[in-house]
Amino acid sequence: IQQQFKLQIDLGALYFGESSKAKQEISKISSETSDALGSAIAPTKSLLRLLTLVLRCMESKEPVLLVGETGCGKTTVVQLIAHLRNRALRVVNCHATTETSDLLGGLRPVRGRSVLAQEILVRFRRLCDIVSKSFSGESLTLSAFVSEEENEANLSDDGVARMVKLATVVGDRI
């Protein structure tokens, strides 16, 4: 770059000088805040360089991928920038075995499904009893909504849908 543009770049002044963007931002944090972040920062050369580069990328709206050894300042730089911009930050430490499901969550099998289905049937029977007693002597039984084999706690989607519909209608009438 220096040859092509015939200019001299002073990296020391760019990254570490008193007028560098990183030094200005760190001094701003130290002077404005009394929290642990401002006093806990040691402005090393690598931290100042990384902060300068990330800030320049942000000014240009360029994406940034921070990769490096443990303890080189990746998280610290992002925490500093979040603090400077008054933004909330959630840190997720990734490693070689981090998977998508660690970040986004995943589906887990439902254990004890038959016990859950039995609990649904018990609660629905109670609902049928309440409805039968509450509304002009109408008699409701579970068999009106589920077949005999579903009555054993093996509910089909249709049987559950009919139960939900009844619960909604009853809820509207109460």
PDB file of N, CA, C and O in Angstrom, residues 120-163:
ATOM      1  N   ILE A 120     -54.139 -35.681  31.002  1.00  0.00           N
ATOM      2  CA  ILE A 120     -55.075 -34.911  30.169  1.00  0.00           C
ATOM      3  C   ILE A 120     -56.476 -35.503  30.273  1.00  0.00           C
ATOM      4  O   ILE A 120     -57.466 -34.786  30.422  1.00  0.00           O
ATOM      5  N   LEU A 121     -56.570 -36.828  30.206  1.00  0.00           N
ATOM      6  CA  LEU A 121     -57.882 -37.475  30.306  1.00  0.00           C
ATOM      7  C   LEU A 121     -58.531 -37.235  31.666  1.00  0.00           C
ATOM      8  O   LEU A 121     -59.736 -36.965  31.757  1.00  0.00           O
ATOM      9  N   VAL A 122     -57.752 -37.301  32.732  1.00  0.00           N
ATOM     10  CA  VAL A 122     -58.303 -37.075  34.076  1.00  0.00           C
ATOM     11  C   VAL A 122     -58.842 -35.657  34.181  1.00  0.00           C
ATOM     12  O   VAL A 122     -59.964 -35.434  34.667  1.00  0.00           O
ATOM     13  N   ARG A 123     -58.070 -34.685  33.708  1.00  0.00           N
ATOM     14  CA  ARG A 123     -58.514 -33.291  33.775  1.00  0.00           C
ATOM     15  C   ARG A 123     -59.742 -33.057  32.897  1.00  0.00           C
ATOM     16  O   ARG A 123     -60.639 -32.302  33.239  1.00  0.00           O
ATOM     17  N   PHE A 124     -59.775 -33.730  31.742  1.00  0.00           N
ATOM     18  CA  PHE A 124     -60.916 -33.555  30.851  1.00  0.00           C
ATOM     19  C   PHE A 124     -62.181 -34.172  31.450  1.00  0.00           C
ATOM     20  O   PHE A 124     -63.276 -33.630  31.307  1.00  0.00           O
ATOM     21  N   ARG A 125     -62.027 -35.301  32.145  1.00  0.00           N
ATOM     22  CA  ARG A 125     -63.193 -35.895  32.823  1.00  0.00           C
ATOM     23  C   ARG A 125     -63.752 -34.913  33.853  1.00  0.00           C
ATOM     24  O   ARG A 125     -64.960 -34.758  33.976  1.00  0.00           O
ATOM     25  N   ARG A 126     -62.845 -34.257  34.604  1.00  0.00           N
ATOM     26  CA  ARG A 126     -63.294 -33.265  35.582  1.00  0.00           C
ATOM     27  C   ARG A 126     -64.026 -32.118  34.881  1.00  0.00           C
ATOM     28  O   ARG A 126     -65.051 -31.641  35.368  1.00  0.00           O
ATOM     29  N   LEU A 127     -63.519 -31.697  33.738  1.00  0.00           N
ATOM     30  CA  LEU A 127     -64.162 -30.631  32.974  1.00  0.00           C
ATOM     31  C   LEU A 127     -65.556 -31.070  32.522  1.00  0.00           C
ATOM     32  O   LEU A 127     -66.518 -30.304  32.606  1.00  0.00           O
ATOM     33  N   CYS A 128     -65.673 -32.295  32.057  1.00  0.00           N
ATOM     34  CA  CYS A 128     -66.986 -32.801  31.630  1.00  0.00           C
ATOM     35  C   CYS A 128     -67.966 -32.817  32.797  1.00  0.00           C
ATOM     36  O   CYS A 128     -69.143 -32.456  32.644  1.00  0.00           O
ATOM     37  N   ASP A 129     -67.476 -33.199  33.985  1.00  0.00           N
ATOM     38  CA  ASP A 129     -68.349 -33.204  35.168  1.00  0.00           C
ATOM     39  C   ASP A 129     -68.811 -31.794  35.502  1.00  0.00           C
ATOM     40  O   ASP A 129     -69.994 -31.563  35.796  1.00  0.00           O
ATOM     41  N   ILE A 130     -67.901 -30.831  35.452  1.00  0.00           N
ATOM     42  CA  ILE A 130     -68.249 -29.438  35.766  1.00  0.00           C
ATOM     43  C   ILE A 130     -69.265 -28.908  34.775  1.00  0.00           C
ATOM     44  O   ILE A 130     -70.258 -28.279  35.141  1.00  0.00           O
ATOM     45  N   VAL A 131     -69.036 -29.195  33.499  1.00  0.00           N
ATOM     46  CA  VAL A 131     -69.940 -28.707  32.458  1.00  0.00           C
ATOM     47  C   VAL A 131     -71.312 -29.345  32.618  1.00  0.00           C
ATOM     48  O   VAL A 131     -72.335 -28.675  32.509  1.00  0.00           O
ATOM     49  N   SER A 132     -71.348 -30.644  32.892  1.00  0.00           N
ATOM     50  CA  SER A 132     -72.637 -31.344  33.053  1.00  0.00           C
ATOM     51  C   SER A 132     -73.445 -30.757  34.192  1.00  0.00           C
ATOM     52  O   SER A 132     -74.662 -30.603  34.104  1.00  0.00           O
ATOM     53  N   LYS A 133     -72.771 -30.388  35.294  1.00  0.00           N
ATOM     54  CA  LYS A 133     -73.473 -29.850  36.457  1.00  0.00           C
ATOM     55  C   LYS A 133     -73.853 -28.388  36.273  1.00  0.00           C
ATOM     56  O   LYS A 133     -74.825 -27.917  36.839  1.00  0.00           O
ATOM     57  N   SER A 134     -73.072 -27.665  35.498  1.00  0.00           N
ATOM     58  CA  SER A 134     -73.264 -26.220  35.392  1.00  0.00           C
ATOM     59  C   SER A 134     -74.295 -25.795  34.360  1.00  0.00           C
ATOM     60  O   SER A 134     -74.919 -24.750  34.519  1.00  0.00           O
ATOM     61  N   PHE A 135     -74.461 -26.536  33.297  1.00  0.00           N
ATOM     62  CA  PHE A 135     -75.284 -26.068  32.190  1.00  0.00           C
ATOM     63  C   PHE A 135     -76.531 -26.915  32.034  1.00  0.00           C
ATOM     64  O   PHE A 135     -76.535 -27.943  31.393  1.00  0.00           O
ATOM     65  N   SER A 136     -77.578 -26.501  32.633  1.00  0.00           N
ATOM     66  CA  SER A 136     -78.948 -27.002  32.487  1.00  0.00           C
ATOM     67  C   SER A 136     -79.057 -28.507  32.336  1.00  0.00           C
ATOM     68  O   SER A 136     -79.759 -29.006  31.481  1.00  0.00           O
ATOM     69  N   GLY A 137     -78.313 -29.220  33.161  1.00  0.00           N
ATOM     70  CA  GLY A 137     -78.468 -30.655  33.190  1.00  0.00           C
ATOM     71  C   GLY A 137     -77.961 -31.395  31.970  1.00  0.00           C
ATOM     72  O   GLY A 137     -78.244 -32.574  31.820  1.00  0.00           O
ATOM     73  N   GLU A 138     -77.255 -30.727  31.061  1.00  0.00           N
ATOM     74  CA  GLU A 138     -76.715 -31.433  29.905  1.00  0.00           C
ATOM     75  C   GLU A 138     -75.720 -32.475  30.398  1.00  0.00           C
ATOM     76  O   GLU A 138     -74.930 -32.222  31.277  1.00  0.00           O
ATOM     77  N   SER A 139     -75.791 -33.642  29.824  1.00  0.00           N
ATOM     78  CA  SER A 139     -74.886 -34.701  30.238  1.00  0.00           C
ATOM     79  C   SER A 139     -73.753 -34.827  29.233  1.00  0.00           C
ATOM     80  O   SER A 139     -73.989 -35.060  28.050  1.00  0.00           O
ATOM     81  N   LEU A 140     -72.548 -34.629  29.723  1.00  0.00           N
ATOM     82  CA  LEU A 140     -71.364 -34.782  28.874  1.00  0.00           C
ATOM     83  C   LEU A 140     -70.511 -35.913  29.424  1.00  0.00           C
ATOM     84  O   LEU A 140     -70.292 -36.005  30.619  1.00  0.00           O
ATOM     85  N   THR A 141     -70.078 -36.756  28.531  1.00  0.00           N
ATOM     86  CA  THR A 141     -69.154 -37.806  28.948  1.00  0.00           C
ATOM     87  C   THR A 141     -67.950 -37.768  28.024  1.00  0.00           C
ATOM     88  O   THR A 141     -68.005 -37.216  26.923  1.00  0.00           O
ATOM     89  N   LEU A 142     -66.881 -38.365  28.487  1.00  0.00           N
ATOM     90  CA  LEU A 142     -65.656 -38.392  27.710  1.00  0.00           C
ATOM     91  C   LEU A 142     -65.859 -39.116  26.387  1.00  0.00           C
ATOM     92  O   LEU A 142     -65.274 -38.739  25.370  1.00  0.00           O
ATOM     93  N   SER A 143     -66.713 -40.091  26.355  1.00  0.00           N
ATOM     94  CA  SER A 143     -66.916 -40.871  25.132  1.00  0.00           C
ATOM     95  C   SER A 143     -67.505 -40.027  24.003  1.00  0.00           C
ATOM     96  O   SER A 143     -67.435 -40.410  22.837  1.00  0.00           O
ATOM     97  N   ALA A 144     -68.065 -38.869  24.320  1.00  0.00           N
ATOM     98  CA  ALA A 144     -68.586 -37.990  23.274  1.00  0.00           C
ATOM     99  C   ALA A 144     -67.461 -37.333  22.486  1.00  0.00           C
ATOM    100  O   ALA A 144     -67.687 -36.831  21.397  1.00  0.00           O
ATOM    101  N   PHE A 145     -66.264 -37.364  23.023  1.00  0.00           N
ATOM    102  CA  PHE A 145     -65.154 -36.669  22.383  1.00  0.00           C
ATOM    103  C   PHE A 145     -64.020 -37.584  21.943  1.00  0.00           C
ATOM    104  O   PHE A 145     -63.276 -37.261  21.032  1.00  0.00           O
ATOM    105  N   VAL A 146     -63.874 -38.696  22.600  1.00  0.00           N
ATOM    106  CA  VAL A 146     -62.797 -39.618  22.213  1.00  0.00           C
ATOM    107  C   VAL A 146     -63.368 -41.014  22.092  1.00  0.00           C
ATOM    108  O   VAL A 146     -64.322 -41.374  22.763  1.00  0.00           O
ATOM    109  N   SER A 147     -62.763 -41.791  21.213  1.00  0.00           N
ATOM    110  CA  SER A 147     -63.244 -43.158  21.038  1.00  0.00           C
ATOM    111  C   SER A 147     -62.817 -44.013  22.229  1.00  0.00           C
ATOM    112  O   SER A 147     -62.020 -43.598  23.062  1.00  0.00           O
ATOM    113  N   GLU A 148     -63.329 -45.201  22.308  1.00  0.00           N
ATOM    114  CA  GLU A 148     -63.057 -46.074  23.447  1.00  0.00           C
ATOM    115  C   GLU A 148     -61.566 -46.378  23.598  1.00  0.00           C
ATOM    116  O   GLU A 148     -61.026 -46.378  24.695  1.00  0.00           O
ATOM    117  N   GLU A 149     -60.876 -46.614  22.461  1.00  0.00           N
ATOM    118  CA  GLU A 149     -59.437 -46.918  22.566  1.00  0.00           C
ATOM    119  C   GLU A 149     -58.624 -45.678  22.962  1.00  0.00           C
ATOM    120  O   GLU A 149     -57.618 -45.783  23.632  1.00  0.00           O
ATOM    121  N   GLU A 150     -59.128 -44.485  22.591  1.00  0.00           N
ATOM    122  CA  GLU A 150     -58.446 -43.258  22.998  1.00  0.00           C
ATOM    123  C   GLU A 150     -58.656 -43.008  24.492  1.00  0.00           C
ATOM    124  O   GLU A 150     -57.848 -42.370  25.142  1.00  0.00           O
ATOM    125  N   ASN A 151     -59.738 -43.533  25.022  1.00  0.00           N
ATOM    126  CA  ASN A 151     -60.064 -43.371  26.421  1.00  0.00           C
ATOM    127  C   ASN A 151     -58.999 -43.977  27.329  1.00  0.00           C
ATOM    128  O   ASN A 151     -58.918 -43.662  28.495  1.00  0.00           O
ATOM    129  N   GLU A 152     -58.177 -44.821  26.798  1.00  0.00           N
ATOM    130  CA  GLU A 152     -57.141 -45.490  27.587  1.00  0.00           C
ATOM    131  C   GLU A 152     -55.883 -44.643  27.741  1.00  0.00           C
ATOM    132  O   GLU A 152     -54.921 -45.086  28.332  1.00  0.00           O
ATOM    133  N   ALA A 153     -55.827 -43.469  27.175  1.00  0.00           N
ATOM    134  CA  ALA A 153     -54.682 -42.549  27.261  1.00  0.00           C
ATOM    135  C   ALA A 153     -53.845 -42.578  25.998  1.00  0.00           C
ATOM    136  O   ALA A 153     -52.722 -42.126  25.981  1.00  0.00           O
ATOM    137  N   ASN A 154     -54.370 -43.126  24.935  1.00  0.00           N
ATOM    138  CA  ASN A 154     -53.677 -43.075  23.658  1.00  0.00           C
ATOM    139  C   ASN A 154     -54.472 -42.104  22.788  1.00  0.00           C
ATOM    140  O   ASN A 154     -55.241 -42.514  21.942  1.00  0.00           O
ATOM    141  N   LEU A 155     -54.289 -40.815  23.041  1.00  0.00           N
ATOM    142  CA  LEU A 155     -55.103 -39.804  22.384  1.00  0.00           C
ATOM    143  C   LEU A 155     -54.610 -39.520  20.979  1.00  0.00           C
ATOM    144  O   LEU A 155     -53.424 -39.343  20.759  1.00  0.00           O
ATOM    145  N   SER A 156     -55.541 -39.443  20.043  1.00  0.00           N
ATOM    146  CA  SER A 156     -55.193 -39.019  18.693  1.00  0.00           C
ATOM    147  C   SER A 156     -55.223 -37.504  18.650  1.00  0.00           C
ATOM    148  O   SER A 156     -55.766 -36.846  19.532  1.00  0.00           O
ATOM    149  N   ASP A 157     -54.633 -36.934  17.602  1.00  0.00           N
ATOM    150  CA  ASP A 157     -54.656 -35.479  17.441  1.00  0.00           C
ATOM    151  C   ASP A 157     -56.084 -34.969  17.345  1.00  0.00           C
ATOM    152  O   ASP A 157     -56.411 -33.909  17.865  1.00  0.00           O
ATOM    153  N   ASP A 158     -56.970 -35.731  16.681  1.00  0.00           N
ATOM    154  CA  ASP A 158     -58.358 -35.326  16.530  1.00  0.00           C
ATOM    155  C   ASP A 158     -59.073 -35.300  17.885  1.00  0.00           C
ATOM    156  O   ASP A 158     -59.845 -34.391  18.174  1.00  0.00           O
ATOM    157  N   GLY A 159     -58.798 -36.291  18.718  1.00  0.00           N
ATOM    158  CA  GLY A 159     -59.416 -36.334  20.043  1.00  0.00           C
ATOM    159  C   GLY A 159     -58.985 -35.151  20.897  1.00  0.00           C
ATOM    160  O   GLY A 159     -59.801 -34.523  21.579  1.00  0.00           O
ATOM    161  N   VAL A 160     -57.710 -34.829  20.853  1.00  0.00           N
ATOM    162  CA  VAL A 160     -57.203 -33.679  21.607  1.00  0.00           C
ATOM    163  C   VAL A 160     -57.810 -32.394  21.063  1.00  0.00           C
ATOM    164  O   VAL A 160     -58.223 -31.516  21.822  1.00  0.00           O
ATOM    165  N   ALA A 161     -57.924 -32.279  19.740  1.00  0.00           N
ATOM    166  CA  ALA A 161     -58.503 -31.079  19.129  1.00  0.00           C
ATOM    167  C   ALA A 161     -59.951 -30.903  19.581  1.00  0.00           C
ATOM    168  O   ALA A 161     -60.388 -29.776  19.863  1.00  0.00           O
ATOM    169  N   ARG A 162     -60.704 -32.000  19.649  1.00  0.00           N
ATOM    170  CA  ARG A 162     -62.098 -31.900  20.097  1.00  0.00           C
ATOM    171  C   ARG A 162     -62.175 -31.474  21.561  1.00  0.00           C
ATOM    172  O   ARG A 162     -63.051 -30.702  21.950  1.00  0.00           O
ATOM    173  N   MET A 163     -61.231 -31.960  22.391  1.00  0.00           N
ATOM    174  CA  MET A 163     -61.202 -31.555  23.799  1.00  0.00           C
ATOM    175  C   MET A 163     -60.901 -30.063  23.934  1.00  0.00           C
ATOM    176  O   MET A 163     -61.521 -29.363  24.722  1.00  0.00           O
TER     177      MET A 163
END
